[in-house]
Amino acid sequence: MIQKTPIAVLISGRGSNMRALIEACERPDYPARIALVLSNRPDAVGLEVARAAGLQTIAIDHKPFGKDREAHERKVDAAIRASGAQIVCLAGYMRVLTPFLVNSWEGRMLNIHPSLLPAFPGLHTHEAALAAGAKEHGCTIHFVTSGVDEGPILGQARVPVHADDTPDTLGARVLDQEHRLYPETLAKIIGQQS
Ligand code: GAR
């Protein structure tokens, strides 16, 4: 039996990348298992998906913490540690992180971003790619560092931009690749760290 590394998956919304990770982790030969799915939004649809898959879930709402991002992160960090997770995968976790959480998980926290970084950091990446006349677009997995959407790039997947693309059609093409890239890159990182 392969030794599976416990991971935590952090989400804020529908959790389709989380679902791709769940499916990968269900394979006996995949080197990770999900110890925790955590959301800063109690109503995140992805939490229901995770519960239905029999996973441990927790919601830690950021709203009661107001502007004290670090206080919220201390609760998040405690929950991740209590789960035994060794790697954190941000999967549509829409919070700007403070140095507290970033430094706590340096080299062990991955993020997926829907563009070919360093192009188009931030939000609305598909609109930005179309507005810039990009011929190619895609997604990036990177280690999380203190700069938003910065950090060493671990993997990228490219898609062509079609002349008649809308943000939705382009985004769907990118999302397909995200679902392939995240499990693949996570497995690669675990292989390098073990
Ligand atoms: C994904 O496209 C992910 O790349 C993006 O949010 C979406 C979440 O979808 N992340 C970011 O923009 C982070 N800056 P999902 O909840 O279906 O996985």
mmCIF file of C-alpha atoms and ligand atoms in Angstrom:
data_model
loop_
_atom_site.group_PDB
_atom_site.id
_atom_site.type_symbol
_atom_site.label_atom_id
_atom_site.label_comp_id
_atom_site.label_asym_id
_atom_site.label_seq_id
_atom_site.Cartn_x
_atom_site.Cartn_y
_atom_site.Cartn_z
ATOM 1 C CA MET A 1 0.000 0.000 0.000
ATOM 2 C CA ILE A 2 1.255 3.463 -0.916
ATOM 3 C CA GLN A 3 1.834 5.895 1.982
ATOM 4 C CA LYS A 4 -0.656 8.712 1.394
ATOM 5 C CA THR A 5 0.239 12.254 2.460
ATOM 6 C CA PRO A 6 -2.653 13.945 4.301
ATOM 7 C CA ILE A 7 -3.712 17.245 2.731
ATOM 8 C CA ALA A 8 -6.168 20.015 3.559
ATOM 9 C CA VAL A 9 -8.175 21.612 0.757
ATOM 10 C CA LEU A 10 -9.348 25.191 1.299
ATOM 11 C CA ILE A 11 -12.319 26.444 -0.706
ATOM 12 C CA SER A 12 -14.697 29.390 -0.842
ATOM 13 C CA GLY A 13 -17.225 28.308 -3.451
ATOM 14 C CA ARG A 14 -18.371 25.511 -5.709
ATOM 15 C CA GLY A 15 -15.223 23.456 -5.260
ATOM 16 C CA SER A 16 -14.781 21.896 -8.676
ATOM 17 C CA ASN A 17 -11.009 21.754 -8.234
ATOM 18 C CA MET A 18 -11.583 20.183 -4.826
ATOM 19 C CA ARG A 19 -13.754 17.597 -6.553
ATOM 20 C CA ALA A 20 -10.927 16.805 -8.961
ATOM 21 C CA LEU A 21 -8.619 16.328 -5.973
ATOM 22 C CA ILE A 22 -11.203 14.113 -4.242
ATOM 23 C CA GLU A 23 -11.419 11.915 -7.331
ATOM 24 C CA ALA A 24 -7.638 11.653 -7.587
ATOM 25 C CA CYS A 25 -7.275 10.846 -3.888
ATOM 26 C CA GLU A 26 -9.796 8.036 -4.237
ATOM 27 C CA ARG A 27 -7.362 6.188 -6.507
ATOM 28 C CA PRO A 28 -5.382 3.645 -4.486
ATOM 29 C CA ASP A 29 -2.131 4.599 -6.226
ATOM 30 C CA TYR A 30 -2.505 8.383 -5.683
ATOM 31 C CA PRO A 31 -0.035 9.708 -3.069
ATOM 32 C CA ALA A 32 -2.436 11.963 -1.118
ATOM 33 C CA ARG A 33 -5.570 11.683 0.949
ATOM 34 C CA ILE A 34 -7.838 14.526 2.034
ATOM 35 C CA ALA A 35 -7.765 14.997 5.812
ATOM 36 C CA LEU A 36 -9.869 18.160 5.811
ATOM 37 C CA VAL A 37 -11.917 20.424 3.565
ATOM 38 C CA LEU A 38 -12.148 23.913 5.048
ATOM 39 C CA SER A 39 -14.124 26.908 3.855
ATOM 40 C CA ASN A 40 -14.288 30.520 4.991
ATOM 41 C CA ARG A 41 -17.871 30.534 3.711
ATOM 42 C CA PRO A 42 -20.314 28.328 5.635
ATOM 43 C CA ASP A 43 -22.637 28.246 2.595
ATOM 44 C CA ALA A 44 -19.976 27.092 0.108
ATOM 45 C CA VAL A 45 -21.508 24.499 -2.193
ATOM 46 C CA GLY A 46 -18.230 22.609 -2.148
ATOM 47 C CA LEU A 47 -18.682 21.794 1.542
ATOM 48 C CA GLU A 48 -21.768 19.748 0.681
ATOM 49 C CA VAL A 49 -19.865 17.952 -2.042
ATOM 50 C CA ALA A 50 -17.094 17.115 0.416
ATOM 51 C CA ARG A 51 -19.523 15.912 3.084
ATOM 52 C CA ALA A 52 -21.269 13.717 0.526
ATOM 53 C CA ALA A 53 -17.872 12.191 -0.230
ATOM 54 C CA GLY A 54 -17.524 11.354 3.457
ATOM 55 C CA LEU A 55 -14.782 13.882 4.142
ATOM 56 C CA GLN A 56 -14.197 15.879 7.305
ATOM 57 C CA THR A 57 -15.291 19.476 6.717
ATOM 58 C CA ILE A 58 -15.191 22.683 8.692
ATOM 59 C CA ALA A 59 -16.429 26.202 8.005
ATOM 60 C CA ILE A 60 -14.610 29.064 9.681
ATOM 61 C CA ASP A 61 -16.512 32.172 8.676
ATOM 62 C CA HIS A 62 -14.227 35.154 8.228
ATOM 63 C CA LYS A 63 -16.963 37.722 8.838
ATOM 64 C CA PRO A 64 -16.986 37.705 12.669
ATOM 65 C CA PHE A 65 -13.257 38.510 12.578
ATOM 66 C CA GLY A 66 -13.841 41.770 10.703
ATOM 67 C CA LYS A 67 -10.542 43.296 9.638
ATOM 68 C CA ASP A 68 -8.461 40.970 11.829
ATOM 69 C CA ARG A 69 -7.373 38.602 9.072
ATOM 70 C CA GLU A 70 -4.678 37.039 11.194
ATOM 71 C CA ALA A 71 -7.114 36.093 13.979
ATOM 72 C CA HIS A 72 -9.205 34.257 11.388
ATOM 73 C CA GLU A 73 -6.107 32.592 9.985
ATOM 74 C CA ARG A 74 -5.041 31.420 13.448
ATOM 75 C CA LYS A 75 -8.306 29.459 13.675
ATOM 76 C CA VAL A 76 -7.824 28.146 10.141
ATOM 77 C CA ASP A 77 -4.254 27.127 10.916
ATOM 78 C CA ALA A 78 -5.319 25.358 14.127
ATOM 79 C CA ALA A 79 -7.976 23.376 12.258
ATOM 80 C CA ILE A 80 -5.527 22.360 9.541
ATOM 81 C CA ARG A 81 -2.964 21.233 12.103
ATOM 82 C CA ALA A 82 -5.592 19.331 14.116
ATOM 83 C CA SER A 83 -6.465 17.386 10.959
ATOM 84 C CA GLY A 84 -2.874 16.215 10.573
ATOM 85 C CA ALA A 85 -2.586 17.670 7.073
ATOM 86 C CA GLN A 86 0.955 18.177 5.849
ATOM 87 C CA ILE A 87 0.161 20.064 2.649
ATOM 88 C CA VAL A 88 -2.474 22.749 2.059
ATOM 89 C CA CYS A 89 -4.133 23.101 -1.333
ATOM 90 C CA LEU A 90 -5.934 26.373 -1.972
ATOM 91 C CA ALA A 91 -8.688 25.582 -4.455
ATOM 92 C CA GLY A 92 -10.674 28.718 -5.112
ATOM 93 C CA TYR A 93 -9.987 30.001 -1.579
ATOM 94 C CA MET A 94 -10.729 33.659 -2.167
ATOM 95 C CA ARG A 95 -8.894 35.282 0.710
ATOM 96 C CA VAL A 96 -5.780 37.429 0.601
ATOM 97 C CA LEU A 97 -3.485 35.771 3.135
ATOM 98 C CA THR A 98 -1.388 37.478 5.791
ATOM 99 C CA PRO A 99 2.266 36.599 6.413
ATOM 100 C CA PHE A 100 1.109 34.490 9.384
ATOM 101 C CA LEU A 101 -0.511 31.736 7.300
ATOM 102 C CA VAL A 102 1.907 32.124 4.391
ATOM 103 C CA ASN A 103 4.963 31.708 6.619
ATOM 104 C CA SER A 104 3.383 28.885 8.624
ATOM 105 C CA TRP A 105 3.001 26.785 5.467
ATOM 106 C CA GLU A 106 5.924 27.995 3.362
ATOM 107 C CA GLY A 107 6.816 25.378 0.773
ATOM 108 C CA ARG A 108 3.760 23.343 1.752
ATOM 109 C CA MET A 109 0.894 25.506 0.483
ATOM 110 C CA LEU A 110 -0.188 25.348 -3.172
ATOM 111 C CA ASN A 111 -2.600 27.587 -5.039
ATOM 112 C CA ILE A 112 -4.292 27.290 -8.400
ATOM 113 C CA HIS A 113 -4.781 30.418 -10.452
ATOM 114 C CA PRO A 114 -6.723 30.681 -13.727
ATOM 115 C CA SER A 115 -4.066 32.298 -15.893
ATOM 116 C CA LEU A 116 -0.557 31.697 -17.141
ATOM 117 C CA LEU A 117 1.187 33.598 -14.350
ATOM 118 C CA PRO A 118 2.854 36.050 -14.230
ATOM 119 C CA ALA A 119 0.258 37.182 -16.785
ATOM 120 C CA PHE A 120 -3.106 38.258 -15.382
ATOM 121 C CA PRO A 121 -2.867 37.995 -11.593
ATOM 122 C CA GLY A 122 -5.940 38.894 -9.565
ATOM 123 C CA LEU A 123 -9.580 38.471 -10.524
ATOM 124 C CA HIS A 124 -11.400 38.311 -13.883
ATOM 125 C CA THR A 125 -8.484 36.660 -15.635
ATOM 126 C CA HIS A 126 -10.483 35.382 -18.614
ATOM 127 C CA GLU A 127 -11.847 38.855 -19.346
ATOM 128 C CA ALA A 128 -8.321 40.245 -19.018
ATOM 129 C CA ALA A 129 -6.835 37.664 -21.378
ATOM 130 C CA LEU A 130 -9.474 38.410 -24.017
ATOM 131 C CA ALA A 131 -9.065 42.176 -23.596
ATOM 132 C CA ALA A 132 -5.304 41.825 -24.030
ATOM 133 C CA GLY A 133 -5.769 39.832 -27.237
ATOM 134 C CA ALA A 134 -3.887 36.849 -25.782
ATOM 135 C CA LYS A 135 -3.501 33.963 -28.217
ATOM 136 C CA GLU A 136 -2.916 31.535 -25.379
ATOM 137 C CA HIS A 137 -4.313 31.311 -21.860
ATOM 138 C CA GLY A 138 -4.323 28.704 -19.125
ATOM 139 C CA CYS A 139 -3.758 27.991 -15.465
ATOM 140 C CA THR A 140 -0.922 27.843 -12.983
ATOM 141 C CA ILE A 141 -0.153 25.953 -9.788
ATOM 142 C CA HIS A 142 2.310 27.795 -7.568
ATOM 143 C CA PHE A 143 3.630 27.793 -4.043
ATOM 144 C CA VAL A 144 2.000 30.516 -1.990
ATOM 145 C CA THR A 145 4.272 33.362 -0.942
ATOM 146 C CA SER A 146 3.477 36.766 0.492
ATOM 147 C CA GLY A 147 2.803 38.402 -2.911
ATOM 148 C CA VAL A 148 -0.678 37.740 -4.272
ATOM 149 C CA ASP A 149 -0.532 35.255 -7.187
ATOM 150 C CA GLU A 150 3.239 35.159 -6.956
ATOM 151 C CA GLY A 151 5.457 32.347 -5.740
ATOM 152 C CA PRO A 152 7.427 29.629 -7.505
ATOM 153 C CA ILE A 153 5.524 28.087 -10.393
ATOM 154 C CA LEU A 154 5.055 24.331 -10.055
ATOM 155 C CA GLY A 155 3.013 23.588 -13.150
ATOM 156 C CA GLN A 156 1.083 25.228 -15.982
ATOM 157 C CA ALA A 157 -1.411 24.092 -18.580
ATOM 158 C CA ARG A 158 -2.103 26.037 -21.776
ATOM 159 C CA VAL A 159 -5.187 26.385 -23.919
ATOM 160 C CA PRO A 160 -5.674 28.243 -27.203
ATOM 161 C CA VAL A 161 -7.835 31.364 -27.246
ATOM 162 C CA HIS A 162 -10.430 31.161 -30.021
ATOM 163 C CA ALA A 163 -11.572 34.199 -32.005
ATOM 164 C CA ASP A 164 -15.175 33.769 -30.854
ATOM 165 C CA ASP A 165 -14.379 33.082 -27.203
ATOM 166 C CA THR A 166 -16.317 34.739 -24.412
ATOM 167 C CA PRO A 167 -15.010 34.775 -20.843
ATOM 168 C CA ASP A 168 -17.319 31.826 -20.159
ATOM 169 C CA THR A 169 -16.202 29.634 -23.059
ATOM 170 C CA LEU A 170 -12.554 30.422 -22.411
ATOM 171 C CA GLY A 171 -12.987 29.909 -18.666
ATOM 172 C CA ALA A 172 -14.571 26.498 -19.225
ATOM 173 C CA ARG A 173 -11.631 25.435 -21.399
ATOM 174 C CA VAL A 174 -9.208 26.575 -18.707
ATOM 175 C CA LEU A 175 -11.197 24.895 -15.930
ATOM 176 C CA ASP A 176 -10.955 21.526 -17.680
ATOM 177 C CA GLN A 177 -7.197 21.910 -17.569
ATOM 178 C CA GLU A 178 -7.240 23.035 -13.922
ATOM 179 C CA HIS A 179 -8.929 19.769 -12.989
ATOM 180 C CA ARG A 180 -6.169 17.808 -14.709
ATOM 181 C CA LEU A 181 -3.271 20.002 -13.599
ATOM 182 C CA TYR A 182 -3.960 20.218 -9.874
ATOM 183 C CA PRO A 183 -3.922 16.491 -9.071
ATOM 184 C CA GLU A 184 -0.976 15.956 -11.410
ATOM 185 C CA THR A 185 1.103 18.761 -9.877
ATOM 186 C CA LEU A 186 0.263 17.827 -6.293
ATOM 187 C CA ALA A 187 1.437 14.272 -6.933
ATOM 188 C CA LYS A 188 4.656 15.607 -8.439
ATOM 189 C CA ILE A 189 5.335 17.838 -5.411
ATOM 190 C CA ILE A 190 4.667 15.026 -2.946
ATOM 191 C CA GLY A 191 7.019 12.809 -4.929
ATOM 192 C CA GLN A 192 9.745 15.454 -4.717
ATOM 193 C CA GLN A 193 9.264 16.059 -0.986
ATOM 194 C CA SER A 194 9.234 12.429 0.118
HETATM 195 C C1 GAR B 1 -10.825 28.350 -10.160
HETATM 196 O O1 GAR B 1 -10.910 28.741 -11.494
HETATM 197 C C2 GAR B 1 -9.502 28.803 -9.561
HETATM 198 O O2 GAR B 1 -8.450 28.750 -10.483
HETATM 199 C C3 GAR B 1 -9.833 30.213 -9.159
HETATM 200 O O3 GAR B 1 -11.121 30.144 -8.640
HETATM 201 C C4 GAR B 1 -11.837 29.097 -9.298
HETATM 202 C C5 GAR B 1 -12.458 28.213 -8.252
HETATM 203 O O4 GAR B 1 -13.312 27.278 -8.844
HETATM 204 N N1 GAR B 1 -8.885 30.724 -8.218
HETATM 205 C C6 GAR B 1 -8.487 31.983 -8.185
HETATM 206 O O5 GAR B 1 -8.909 32.830 -8.922
HETATM 207 C C7 GAR B 1 -7.451 32.289 -7.123
HETATM 208 N N2 GAR B 1 -6.858 33.554 -7.367
HETATM 209 P P1 GAR B 1 -13.719 25.958 -8.076
HETATM 210 O O6 GAR B 1 -14.315 26.400 -6.739
HETATM 211 O O7 GAR B 1 -14.768 25.346 -8.945
HETATM 212 O O8 GAR B 1 -12.518 25.103 -7.920
#
